[in-house]
Coordinates of N, CA and C and ligand atoms in Angstrom, one line a residue:
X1 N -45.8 50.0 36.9 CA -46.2 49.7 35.6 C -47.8 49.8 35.5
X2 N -48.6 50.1 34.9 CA -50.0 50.6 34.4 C -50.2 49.2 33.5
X3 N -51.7 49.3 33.7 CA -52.3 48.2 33.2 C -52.1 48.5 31.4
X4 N -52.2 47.4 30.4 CA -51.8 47.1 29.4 C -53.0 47.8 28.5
X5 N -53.2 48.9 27.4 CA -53.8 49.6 26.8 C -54.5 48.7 26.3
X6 N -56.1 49.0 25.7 CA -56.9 48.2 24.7 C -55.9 47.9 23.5
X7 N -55.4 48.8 22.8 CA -55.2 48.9 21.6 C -54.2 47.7 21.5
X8 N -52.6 48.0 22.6 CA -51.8 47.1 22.6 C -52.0 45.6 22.9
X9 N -53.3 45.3 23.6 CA -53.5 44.1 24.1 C -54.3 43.5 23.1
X10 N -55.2 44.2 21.8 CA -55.6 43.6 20.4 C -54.4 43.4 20.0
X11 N -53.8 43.8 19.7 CA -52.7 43.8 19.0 C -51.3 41.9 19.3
X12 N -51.4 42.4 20.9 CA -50.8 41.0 21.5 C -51.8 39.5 21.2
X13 N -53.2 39.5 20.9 CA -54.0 38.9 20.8 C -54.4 38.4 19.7
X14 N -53.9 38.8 18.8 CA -53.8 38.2 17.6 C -53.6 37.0 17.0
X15 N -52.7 36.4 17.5 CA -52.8 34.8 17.1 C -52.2 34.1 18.8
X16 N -53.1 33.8 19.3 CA -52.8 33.1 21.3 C -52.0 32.1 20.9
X17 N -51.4 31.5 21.0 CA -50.9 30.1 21.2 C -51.2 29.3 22.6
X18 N -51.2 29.0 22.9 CA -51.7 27.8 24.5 C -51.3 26.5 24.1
X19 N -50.5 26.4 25.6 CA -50.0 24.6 25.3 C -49.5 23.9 26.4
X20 N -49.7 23.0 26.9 CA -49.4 22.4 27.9 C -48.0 21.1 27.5
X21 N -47.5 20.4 28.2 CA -46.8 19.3 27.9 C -47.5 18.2 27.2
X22 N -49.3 18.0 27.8 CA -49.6 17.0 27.1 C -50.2 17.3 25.5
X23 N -50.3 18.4 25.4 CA -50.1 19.0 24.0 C -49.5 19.1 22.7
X24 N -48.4 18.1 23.0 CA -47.9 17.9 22.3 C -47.4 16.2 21.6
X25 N -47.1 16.2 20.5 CA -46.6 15.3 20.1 C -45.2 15.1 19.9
X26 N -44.4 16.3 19.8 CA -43.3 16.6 19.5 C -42.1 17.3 20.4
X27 N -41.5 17.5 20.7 CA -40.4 18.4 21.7 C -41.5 19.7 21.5
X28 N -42.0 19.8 23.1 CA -42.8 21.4 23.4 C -41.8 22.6 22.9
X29 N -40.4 22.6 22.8 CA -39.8 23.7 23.1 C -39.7 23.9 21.8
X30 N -39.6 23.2 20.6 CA -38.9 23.3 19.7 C -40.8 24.1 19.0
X31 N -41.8 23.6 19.6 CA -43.1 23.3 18.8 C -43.3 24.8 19.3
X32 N -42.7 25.3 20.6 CA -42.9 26.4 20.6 C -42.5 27.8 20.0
X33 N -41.1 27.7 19.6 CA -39.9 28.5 18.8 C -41.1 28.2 17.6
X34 N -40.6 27.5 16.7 CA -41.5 27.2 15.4 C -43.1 28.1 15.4
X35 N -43.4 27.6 16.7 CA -45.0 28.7 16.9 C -44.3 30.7 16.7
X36 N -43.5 30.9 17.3 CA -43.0 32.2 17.5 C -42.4 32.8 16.0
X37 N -41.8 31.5 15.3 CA -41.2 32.3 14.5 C -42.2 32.3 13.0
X38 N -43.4 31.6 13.3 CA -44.2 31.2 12.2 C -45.1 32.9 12.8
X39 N -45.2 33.4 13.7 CA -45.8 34.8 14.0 C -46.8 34.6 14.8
X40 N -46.6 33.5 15.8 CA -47.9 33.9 17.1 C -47.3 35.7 17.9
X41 N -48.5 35.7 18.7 CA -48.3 36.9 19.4 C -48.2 37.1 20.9
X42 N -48.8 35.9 21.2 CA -48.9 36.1 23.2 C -48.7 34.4 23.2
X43 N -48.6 33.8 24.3 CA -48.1 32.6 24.8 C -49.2 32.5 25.6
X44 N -49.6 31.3 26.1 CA -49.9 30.8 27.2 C -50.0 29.8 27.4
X45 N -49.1 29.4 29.1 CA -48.9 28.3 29.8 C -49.9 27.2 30.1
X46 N -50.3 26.3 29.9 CA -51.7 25.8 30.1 C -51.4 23.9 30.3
X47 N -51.3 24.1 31.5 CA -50.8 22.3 32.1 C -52.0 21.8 33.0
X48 N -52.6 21.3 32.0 CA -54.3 20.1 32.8 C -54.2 19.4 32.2
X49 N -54.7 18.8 32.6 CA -55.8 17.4 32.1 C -54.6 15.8 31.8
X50 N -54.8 15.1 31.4 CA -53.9 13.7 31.5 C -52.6 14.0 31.9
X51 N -52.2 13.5 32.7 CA -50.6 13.5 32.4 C -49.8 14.8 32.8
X52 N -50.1 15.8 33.5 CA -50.3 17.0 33.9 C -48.9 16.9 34.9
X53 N -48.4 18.0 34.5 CA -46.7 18.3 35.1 C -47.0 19.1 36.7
X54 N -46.4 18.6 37.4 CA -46.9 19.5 38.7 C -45.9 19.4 39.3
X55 N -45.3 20.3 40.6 CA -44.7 21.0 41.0 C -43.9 21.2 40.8
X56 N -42.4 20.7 41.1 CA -41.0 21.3 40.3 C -41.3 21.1 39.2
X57 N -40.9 20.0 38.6 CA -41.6 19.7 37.4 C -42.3 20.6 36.6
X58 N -43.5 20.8 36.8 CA -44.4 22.2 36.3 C -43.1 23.2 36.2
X59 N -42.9 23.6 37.2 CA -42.5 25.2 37.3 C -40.9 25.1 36.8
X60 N -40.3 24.1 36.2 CA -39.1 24.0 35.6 C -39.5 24.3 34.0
X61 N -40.1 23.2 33.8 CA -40.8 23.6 32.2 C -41.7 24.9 31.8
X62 N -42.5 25.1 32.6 CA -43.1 26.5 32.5 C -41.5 27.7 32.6
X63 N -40.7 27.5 33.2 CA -39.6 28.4 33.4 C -39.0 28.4 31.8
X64 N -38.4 27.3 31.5 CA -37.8 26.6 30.3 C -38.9 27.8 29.0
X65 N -40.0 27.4 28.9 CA -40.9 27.9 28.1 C -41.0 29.9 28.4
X66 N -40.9 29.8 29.2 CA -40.8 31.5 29.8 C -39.5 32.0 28.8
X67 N -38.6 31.3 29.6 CA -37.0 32.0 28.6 C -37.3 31.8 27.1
X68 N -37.8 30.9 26.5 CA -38.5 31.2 24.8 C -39.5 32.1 25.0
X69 N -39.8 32.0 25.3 CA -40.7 33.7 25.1 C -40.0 35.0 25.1
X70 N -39.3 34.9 26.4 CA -38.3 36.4 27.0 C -37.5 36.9 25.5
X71 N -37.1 35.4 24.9 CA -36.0 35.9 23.7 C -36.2 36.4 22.6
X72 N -37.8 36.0 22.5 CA -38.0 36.7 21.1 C -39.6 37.7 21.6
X73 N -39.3 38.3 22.8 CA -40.3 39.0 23.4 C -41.8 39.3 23.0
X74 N -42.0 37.5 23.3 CA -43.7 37.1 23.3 C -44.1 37.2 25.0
X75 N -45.0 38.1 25.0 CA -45.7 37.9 26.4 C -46.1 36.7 27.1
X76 N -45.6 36.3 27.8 CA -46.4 34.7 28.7 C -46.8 34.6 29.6
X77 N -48.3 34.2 29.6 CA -49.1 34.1 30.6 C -49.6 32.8 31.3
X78 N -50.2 32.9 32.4 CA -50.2 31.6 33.1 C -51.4 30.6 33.3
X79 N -51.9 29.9 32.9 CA -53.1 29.9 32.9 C -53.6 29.3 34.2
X80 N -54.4 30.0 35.2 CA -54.9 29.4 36.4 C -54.3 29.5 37.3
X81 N -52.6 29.0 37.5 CA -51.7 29.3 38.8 C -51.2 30.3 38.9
X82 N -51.9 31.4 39.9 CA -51.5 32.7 40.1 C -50.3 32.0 40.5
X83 N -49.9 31.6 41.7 CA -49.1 31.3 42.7 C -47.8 31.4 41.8
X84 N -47.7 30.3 40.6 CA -47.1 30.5 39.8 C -46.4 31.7 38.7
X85 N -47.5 32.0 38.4 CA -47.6 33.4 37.7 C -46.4 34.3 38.5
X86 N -46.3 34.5 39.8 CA -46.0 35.2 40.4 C -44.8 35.0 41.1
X87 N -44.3 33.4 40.7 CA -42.8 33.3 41.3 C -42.3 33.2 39.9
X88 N -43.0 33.1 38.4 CA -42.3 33.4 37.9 C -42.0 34.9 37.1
X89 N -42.6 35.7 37.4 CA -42.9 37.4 37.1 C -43.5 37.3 35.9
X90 N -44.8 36.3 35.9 CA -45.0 36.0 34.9 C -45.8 37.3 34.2
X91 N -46.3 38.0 32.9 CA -46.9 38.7 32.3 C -48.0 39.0 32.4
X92 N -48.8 37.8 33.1 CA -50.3 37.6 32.9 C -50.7 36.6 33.3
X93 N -51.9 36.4 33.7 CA -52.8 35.1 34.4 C -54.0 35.0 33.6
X94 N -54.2 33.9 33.3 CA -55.7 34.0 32.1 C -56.4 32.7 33.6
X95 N -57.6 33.1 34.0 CA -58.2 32.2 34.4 C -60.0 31.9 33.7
X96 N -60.8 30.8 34.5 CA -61.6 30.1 33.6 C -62.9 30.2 35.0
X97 N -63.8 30.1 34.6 CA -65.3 30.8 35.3 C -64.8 29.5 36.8
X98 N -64.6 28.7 36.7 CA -64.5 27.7 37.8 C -63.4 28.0 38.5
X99 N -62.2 28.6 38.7 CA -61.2 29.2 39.1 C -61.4 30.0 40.3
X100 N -60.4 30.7 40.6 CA -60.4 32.1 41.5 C -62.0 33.3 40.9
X101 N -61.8 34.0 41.7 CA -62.6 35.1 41.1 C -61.8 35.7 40.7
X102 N -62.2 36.7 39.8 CA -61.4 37.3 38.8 C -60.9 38.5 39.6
X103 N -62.0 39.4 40.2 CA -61.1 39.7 40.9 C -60.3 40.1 42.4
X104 N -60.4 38.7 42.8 CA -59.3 38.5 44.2 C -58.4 38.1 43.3
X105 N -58.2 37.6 41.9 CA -56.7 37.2 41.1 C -56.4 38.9 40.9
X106 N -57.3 39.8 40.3 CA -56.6 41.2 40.1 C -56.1 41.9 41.3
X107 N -56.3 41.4 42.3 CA -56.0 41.6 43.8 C -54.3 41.5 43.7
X108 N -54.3 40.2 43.6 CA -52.8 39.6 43.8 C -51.7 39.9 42.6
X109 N -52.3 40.2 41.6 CA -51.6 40.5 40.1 C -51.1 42.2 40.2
X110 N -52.2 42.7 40.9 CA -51.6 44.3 40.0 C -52.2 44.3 38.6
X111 N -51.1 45.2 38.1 CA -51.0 45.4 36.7 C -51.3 44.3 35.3
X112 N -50.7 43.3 36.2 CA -50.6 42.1 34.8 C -51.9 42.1 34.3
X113 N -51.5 41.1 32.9 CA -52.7 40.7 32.2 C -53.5 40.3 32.8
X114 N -55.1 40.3 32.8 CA -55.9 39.3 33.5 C -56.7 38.7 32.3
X115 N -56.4 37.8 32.1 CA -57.9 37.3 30.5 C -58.5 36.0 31.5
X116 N -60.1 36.4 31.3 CA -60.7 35.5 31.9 C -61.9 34.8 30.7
X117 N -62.4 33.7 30.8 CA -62.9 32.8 29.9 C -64.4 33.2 30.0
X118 N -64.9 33.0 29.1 CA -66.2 33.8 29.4 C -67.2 33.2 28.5
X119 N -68.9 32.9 28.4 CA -69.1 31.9 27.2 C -70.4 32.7 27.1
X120 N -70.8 33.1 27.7 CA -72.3 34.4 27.4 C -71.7 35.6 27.8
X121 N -73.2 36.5 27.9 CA -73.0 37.8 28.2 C -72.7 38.1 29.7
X122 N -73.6 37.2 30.1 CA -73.4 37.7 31.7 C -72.3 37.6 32.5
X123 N -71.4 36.1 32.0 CA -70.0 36.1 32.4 C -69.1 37.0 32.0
X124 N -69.4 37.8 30.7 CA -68.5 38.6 30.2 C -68.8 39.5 30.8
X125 N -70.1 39.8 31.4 CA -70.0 41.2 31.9 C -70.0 41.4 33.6
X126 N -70.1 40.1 33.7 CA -69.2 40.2 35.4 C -67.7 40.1 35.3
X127 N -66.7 39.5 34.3 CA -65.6 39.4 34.6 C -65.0 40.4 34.1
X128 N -65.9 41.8 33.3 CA -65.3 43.1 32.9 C -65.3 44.1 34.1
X129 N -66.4 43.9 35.1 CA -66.3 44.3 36.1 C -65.6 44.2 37.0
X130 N -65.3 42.3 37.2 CA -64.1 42.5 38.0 C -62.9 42.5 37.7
X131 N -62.4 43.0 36.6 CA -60.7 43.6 36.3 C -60.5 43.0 35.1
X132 N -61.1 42.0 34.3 CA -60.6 41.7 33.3 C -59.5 42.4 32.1
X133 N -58.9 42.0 31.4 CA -58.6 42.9 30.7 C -58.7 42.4 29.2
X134 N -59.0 40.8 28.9 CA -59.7 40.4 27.9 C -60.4 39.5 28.2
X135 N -61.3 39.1 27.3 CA -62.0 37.7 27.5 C -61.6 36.8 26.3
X136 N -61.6 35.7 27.0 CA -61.2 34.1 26.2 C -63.0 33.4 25.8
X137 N -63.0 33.5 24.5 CA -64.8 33.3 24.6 C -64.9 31.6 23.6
X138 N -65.6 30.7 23.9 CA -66.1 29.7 23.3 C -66.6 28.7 23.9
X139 N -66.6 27.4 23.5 CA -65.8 27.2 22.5 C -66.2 27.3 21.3
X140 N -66.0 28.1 20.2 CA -66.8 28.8 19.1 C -67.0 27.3 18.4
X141 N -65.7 26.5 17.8 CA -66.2 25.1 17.1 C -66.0 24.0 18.1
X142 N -66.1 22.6 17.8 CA -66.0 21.8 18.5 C -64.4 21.4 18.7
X143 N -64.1 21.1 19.6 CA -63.1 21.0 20.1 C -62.8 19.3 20.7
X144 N -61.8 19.0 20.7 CA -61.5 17.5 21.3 C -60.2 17.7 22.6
X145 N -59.8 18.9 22.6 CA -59.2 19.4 23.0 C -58.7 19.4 24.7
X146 N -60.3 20.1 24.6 CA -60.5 20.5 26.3 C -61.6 19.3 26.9
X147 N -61.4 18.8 27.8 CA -62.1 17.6 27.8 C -63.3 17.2 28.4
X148 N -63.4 18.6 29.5 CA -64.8 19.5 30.1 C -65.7 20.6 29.0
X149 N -64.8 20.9 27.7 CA -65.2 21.8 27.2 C -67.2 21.8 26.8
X150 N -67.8 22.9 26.8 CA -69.3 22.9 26.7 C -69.2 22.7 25.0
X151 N -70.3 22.8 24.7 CA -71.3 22.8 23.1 C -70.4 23.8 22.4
X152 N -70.2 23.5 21.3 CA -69.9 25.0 20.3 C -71.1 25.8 20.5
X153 N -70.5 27.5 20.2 CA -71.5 27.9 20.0 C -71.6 28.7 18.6
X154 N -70.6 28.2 17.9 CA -70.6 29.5 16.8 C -69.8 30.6 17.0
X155 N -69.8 31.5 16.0 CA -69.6 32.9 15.9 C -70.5 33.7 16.3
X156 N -71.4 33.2 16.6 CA -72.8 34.1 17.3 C -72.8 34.4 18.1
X157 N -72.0 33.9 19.7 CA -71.6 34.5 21.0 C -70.9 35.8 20.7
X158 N -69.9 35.9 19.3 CA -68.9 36.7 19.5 C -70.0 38.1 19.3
X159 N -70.5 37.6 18.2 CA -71.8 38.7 17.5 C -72.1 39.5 18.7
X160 N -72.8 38.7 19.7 CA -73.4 39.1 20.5 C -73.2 39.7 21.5
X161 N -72.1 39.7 21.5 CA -71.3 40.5 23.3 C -70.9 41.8 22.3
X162 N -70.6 41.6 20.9 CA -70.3 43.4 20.2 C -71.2 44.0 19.8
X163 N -72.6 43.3 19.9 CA -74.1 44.0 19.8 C -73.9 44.5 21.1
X164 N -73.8 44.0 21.9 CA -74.6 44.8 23.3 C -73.2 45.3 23.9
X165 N -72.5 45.8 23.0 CA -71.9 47.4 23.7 C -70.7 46.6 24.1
X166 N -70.4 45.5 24.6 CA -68.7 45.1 25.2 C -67.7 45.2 23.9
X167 N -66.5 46.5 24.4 CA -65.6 46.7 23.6 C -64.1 46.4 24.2
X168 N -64.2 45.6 25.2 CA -63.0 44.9 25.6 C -62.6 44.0 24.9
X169 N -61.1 43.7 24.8 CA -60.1 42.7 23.9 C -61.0 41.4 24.3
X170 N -61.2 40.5 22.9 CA -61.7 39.4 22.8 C -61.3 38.4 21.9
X171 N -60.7 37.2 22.4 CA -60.5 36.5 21.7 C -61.3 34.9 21.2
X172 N -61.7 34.3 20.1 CA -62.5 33.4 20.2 C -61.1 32.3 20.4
X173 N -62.2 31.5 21.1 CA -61.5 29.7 21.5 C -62.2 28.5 21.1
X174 N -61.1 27.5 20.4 CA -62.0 26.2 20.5 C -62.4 25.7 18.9
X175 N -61.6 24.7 18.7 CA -61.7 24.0 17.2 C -61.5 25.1 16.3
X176 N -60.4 26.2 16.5 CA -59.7 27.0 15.6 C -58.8 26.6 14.7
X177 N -59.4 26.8 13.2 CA -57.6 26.5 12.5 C -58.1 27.5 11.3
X178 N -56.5 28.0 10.6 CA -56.6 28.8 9.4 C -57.7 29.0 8.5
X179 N -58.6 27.6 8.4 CA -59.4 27.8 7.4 C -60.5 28.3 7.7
X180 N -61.1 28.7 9.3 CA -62.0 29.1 9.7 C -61.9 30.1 10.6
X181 N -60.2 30.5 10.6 CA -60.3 32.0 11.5 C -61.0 33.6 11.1
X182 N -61.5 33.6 9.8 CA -61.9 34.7 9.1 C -63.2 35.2 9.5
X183 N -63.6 33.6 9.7 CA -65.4 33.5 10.5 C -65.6 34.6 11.8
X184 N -64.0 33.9 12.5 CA -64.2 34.4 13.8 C -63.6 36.1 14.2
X185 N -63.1 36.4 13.4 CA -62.7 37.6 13.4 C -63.3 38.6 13.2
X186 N -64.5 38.6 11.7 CA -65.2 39.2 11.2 C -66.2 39.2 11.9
X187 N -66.7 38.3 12.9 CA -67.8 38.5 13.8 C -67.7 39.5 15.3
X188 N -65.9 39.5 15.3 CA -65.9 40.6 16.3 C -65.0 39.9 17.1
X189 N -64.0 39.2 17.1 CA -62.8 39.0 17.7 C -61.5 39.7 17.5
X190 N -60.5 40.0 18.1 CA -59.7 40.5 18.0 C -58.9 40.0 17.6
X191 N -58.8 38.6 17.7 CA -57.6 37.5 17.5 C -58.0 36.3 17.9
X192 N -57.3 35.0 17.5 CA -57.8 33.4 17.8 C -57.0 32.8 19.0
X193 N -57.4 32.2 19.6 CA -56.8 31.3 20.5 C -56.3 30.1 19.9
X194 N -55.4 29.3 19.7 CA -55.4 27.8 19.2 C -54.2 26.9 20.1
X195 N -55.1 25.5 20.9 CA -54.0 24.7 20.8 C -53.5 23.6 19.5
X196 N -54.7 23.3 19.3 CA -54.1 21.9 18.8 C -54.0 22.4 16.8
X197 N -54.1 23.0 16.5 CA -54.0 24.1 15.5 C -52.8 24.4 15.2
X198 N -51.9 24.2 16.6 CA -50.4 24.7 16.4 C -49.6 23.4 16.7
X199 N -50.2 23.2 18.0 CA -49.3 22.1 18.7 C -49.0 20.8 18.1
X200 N -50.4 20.5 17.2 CA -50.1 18.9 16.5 C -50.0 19.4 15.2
X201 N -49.8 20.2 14.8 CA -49.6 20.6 13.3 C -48.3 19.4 12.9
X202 N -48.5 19.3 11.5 CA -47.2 18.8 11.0 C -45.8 19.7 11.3
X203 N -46.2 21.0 10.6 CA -45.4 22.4 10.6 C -46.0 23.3 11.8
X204 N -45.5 23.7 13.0 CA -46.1 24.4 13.7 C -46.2 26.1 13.0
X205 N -44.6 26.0 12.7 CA -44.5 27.7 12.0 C -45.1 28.0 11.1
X206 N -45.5 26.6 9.9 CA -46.4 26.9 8.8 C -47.8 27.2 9.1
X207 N -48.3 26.4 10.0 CA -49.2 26.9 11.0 C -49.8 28.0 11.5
X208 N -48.1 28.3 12.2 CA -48.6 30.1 12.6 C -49.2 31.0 11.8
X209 N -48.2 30.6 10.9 CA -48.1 31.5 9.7 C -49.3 31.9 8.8
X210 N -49.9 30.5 9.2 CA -51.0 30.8 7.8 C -52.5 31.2 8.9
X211 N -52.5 31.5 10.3 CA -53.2 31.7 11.3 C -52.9 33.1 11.3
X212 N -51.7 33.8 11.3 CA -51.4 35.0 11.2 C -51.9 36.0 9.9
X213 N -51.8 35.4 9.3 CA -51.9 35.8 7.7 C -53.7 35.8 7.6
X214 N -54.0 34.7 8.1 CA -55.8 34.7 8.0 C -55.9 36.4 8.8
X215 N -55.9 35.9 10.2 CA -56.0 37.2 10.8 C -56.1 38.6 10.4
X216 N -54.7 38.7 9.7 CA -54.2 39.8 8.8 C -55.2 40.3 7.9
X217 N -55.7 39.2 7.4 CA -56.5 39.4 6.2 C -58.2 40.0 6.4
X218 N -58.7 39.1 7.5 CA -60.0 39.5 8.2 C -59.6 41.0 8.7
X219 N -58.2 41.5 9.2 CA -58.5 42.7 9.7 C -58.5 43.6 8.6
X220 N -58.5 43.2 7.4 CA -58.1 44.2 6.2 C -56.7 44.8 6.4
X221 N -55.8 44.4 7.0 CA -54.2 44.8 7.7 C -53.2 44.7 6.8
X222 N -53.4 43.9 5.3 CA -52.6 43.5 4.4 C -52.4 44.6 3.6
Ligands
3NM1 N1 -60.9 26.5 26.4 P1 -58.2 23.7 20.4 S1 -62.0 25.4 24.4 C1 -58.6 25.6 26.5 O1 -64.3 27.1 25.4 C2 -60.0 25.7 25.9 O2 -63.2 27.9 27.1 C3 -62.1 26.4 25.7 O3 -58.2 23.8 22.0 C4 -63.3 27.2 26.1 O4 -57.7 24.9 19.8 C5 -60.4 25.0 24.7 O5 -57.2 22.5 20.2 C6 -59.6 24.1 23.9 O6 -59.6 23.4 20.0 C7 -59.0 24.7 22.7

């Protein structure tokens, strides 16, 4: 298999979903389906911080969450545990500047996705060098989210990595919801990342839906 085209991987990038167990307020599986069928585009596995599922455990529910994906064929990727990634043939590894190097992960991956996290230029343009195949960029707003996460920085990072010539898949991260995805698109994202946007929503698929539709709209796609 050959690594995933620009074009197709904008395209998968469109609306990210990411979610962990403690992400939720509601049955993950069901908050997930609801994410799928409200129109996310790519998945990602993402188990840190409080209360964090680890070993069988982990890789039961990551498995559980894989076969929702398989069914209605959303790509899912892993965030951080290659090891994982790789017993479960997972799609993709997204990792984060404190991680692996990006690329001894493209080492062990092959082909799969690699999205690596990136918050200036210089990260972005070492982790293009070493195999990326998109970057996860923010956190554009404030977020409550991630619990290490740095400063917002705006839509201005995005600006700034499509001034200076990076035309790799980019997605912005971090205090994303419907009413302010238009910001982040029109500054040069290809698509939004969201957890808690989807995961604590009232309506997850209403949610999607209206995250998809923004999107749509910023790309002039309608
Ligand atoms: N990474 P929410 S911000 C997982 O800036 C993550 O790299 C970030 O959650 C980064 O959509 C973030 O709920 C949390 O704000 C995103």
């Amino acid at each position: 298999m050959a690594r995933i085209s620009t074009k197709q991987l904008q395209e998968k990038l469109r609306v990210y979903f990411i979610m962990g167990s403690n992400n939720c307020q509601k049955d993950p599986f069901a908050v997930l389906t609801e994410a799928i069928e409200g129109g996310i585009t790519l998945f990602q596995f993402r188990e840190k911080g409080q209360g964090a599922l680890s070993g069988k455990e982990k890789y039961d529910f990551a498995k559980e969450l894989q076969a929702i994906c398989r069914k209605h064929r959303i790509p899912f990727i892993v965030n951080d545990d290659v090891e994982l990634a790789l017993e479960l043939d997972a799609d993709g590894v997204h990792i984060g500047q404190e991680d692996e190097r990006a690329d001894l992960v493209r080492k062990k991956i092959g082909d799969k996705i690699l999205g690596v996290s990136a918050h200036n230029l210089e990260e972005a343009r070492r982790a293009i060098k070493q195999g990326a195949d998109y970057l996860g960029v923010g956190p554009i707003f404030p977020t409550s989210t991630k619990e290490d996460a740095k400063e917002a920085q705006g839509v201005a990072v995005l600006r700034t990595l499509r001034e200076h010539g990076l035309s790799i898949p980019i997605v912005g991260i971090g205090g994303i919801t419907p009413h302010n995805t238009k910001e982040v698109i029109v500054a040069g994202a290809d698509g939004v990342s969201v957890i808690s946007a989807i995961s604590l929503a009232a309506s997850p698929r209403e949610n999607a839906r209206m995250l998809a539709k923004a999107v749509r709209e910023a790309l002039n796609k309608d």
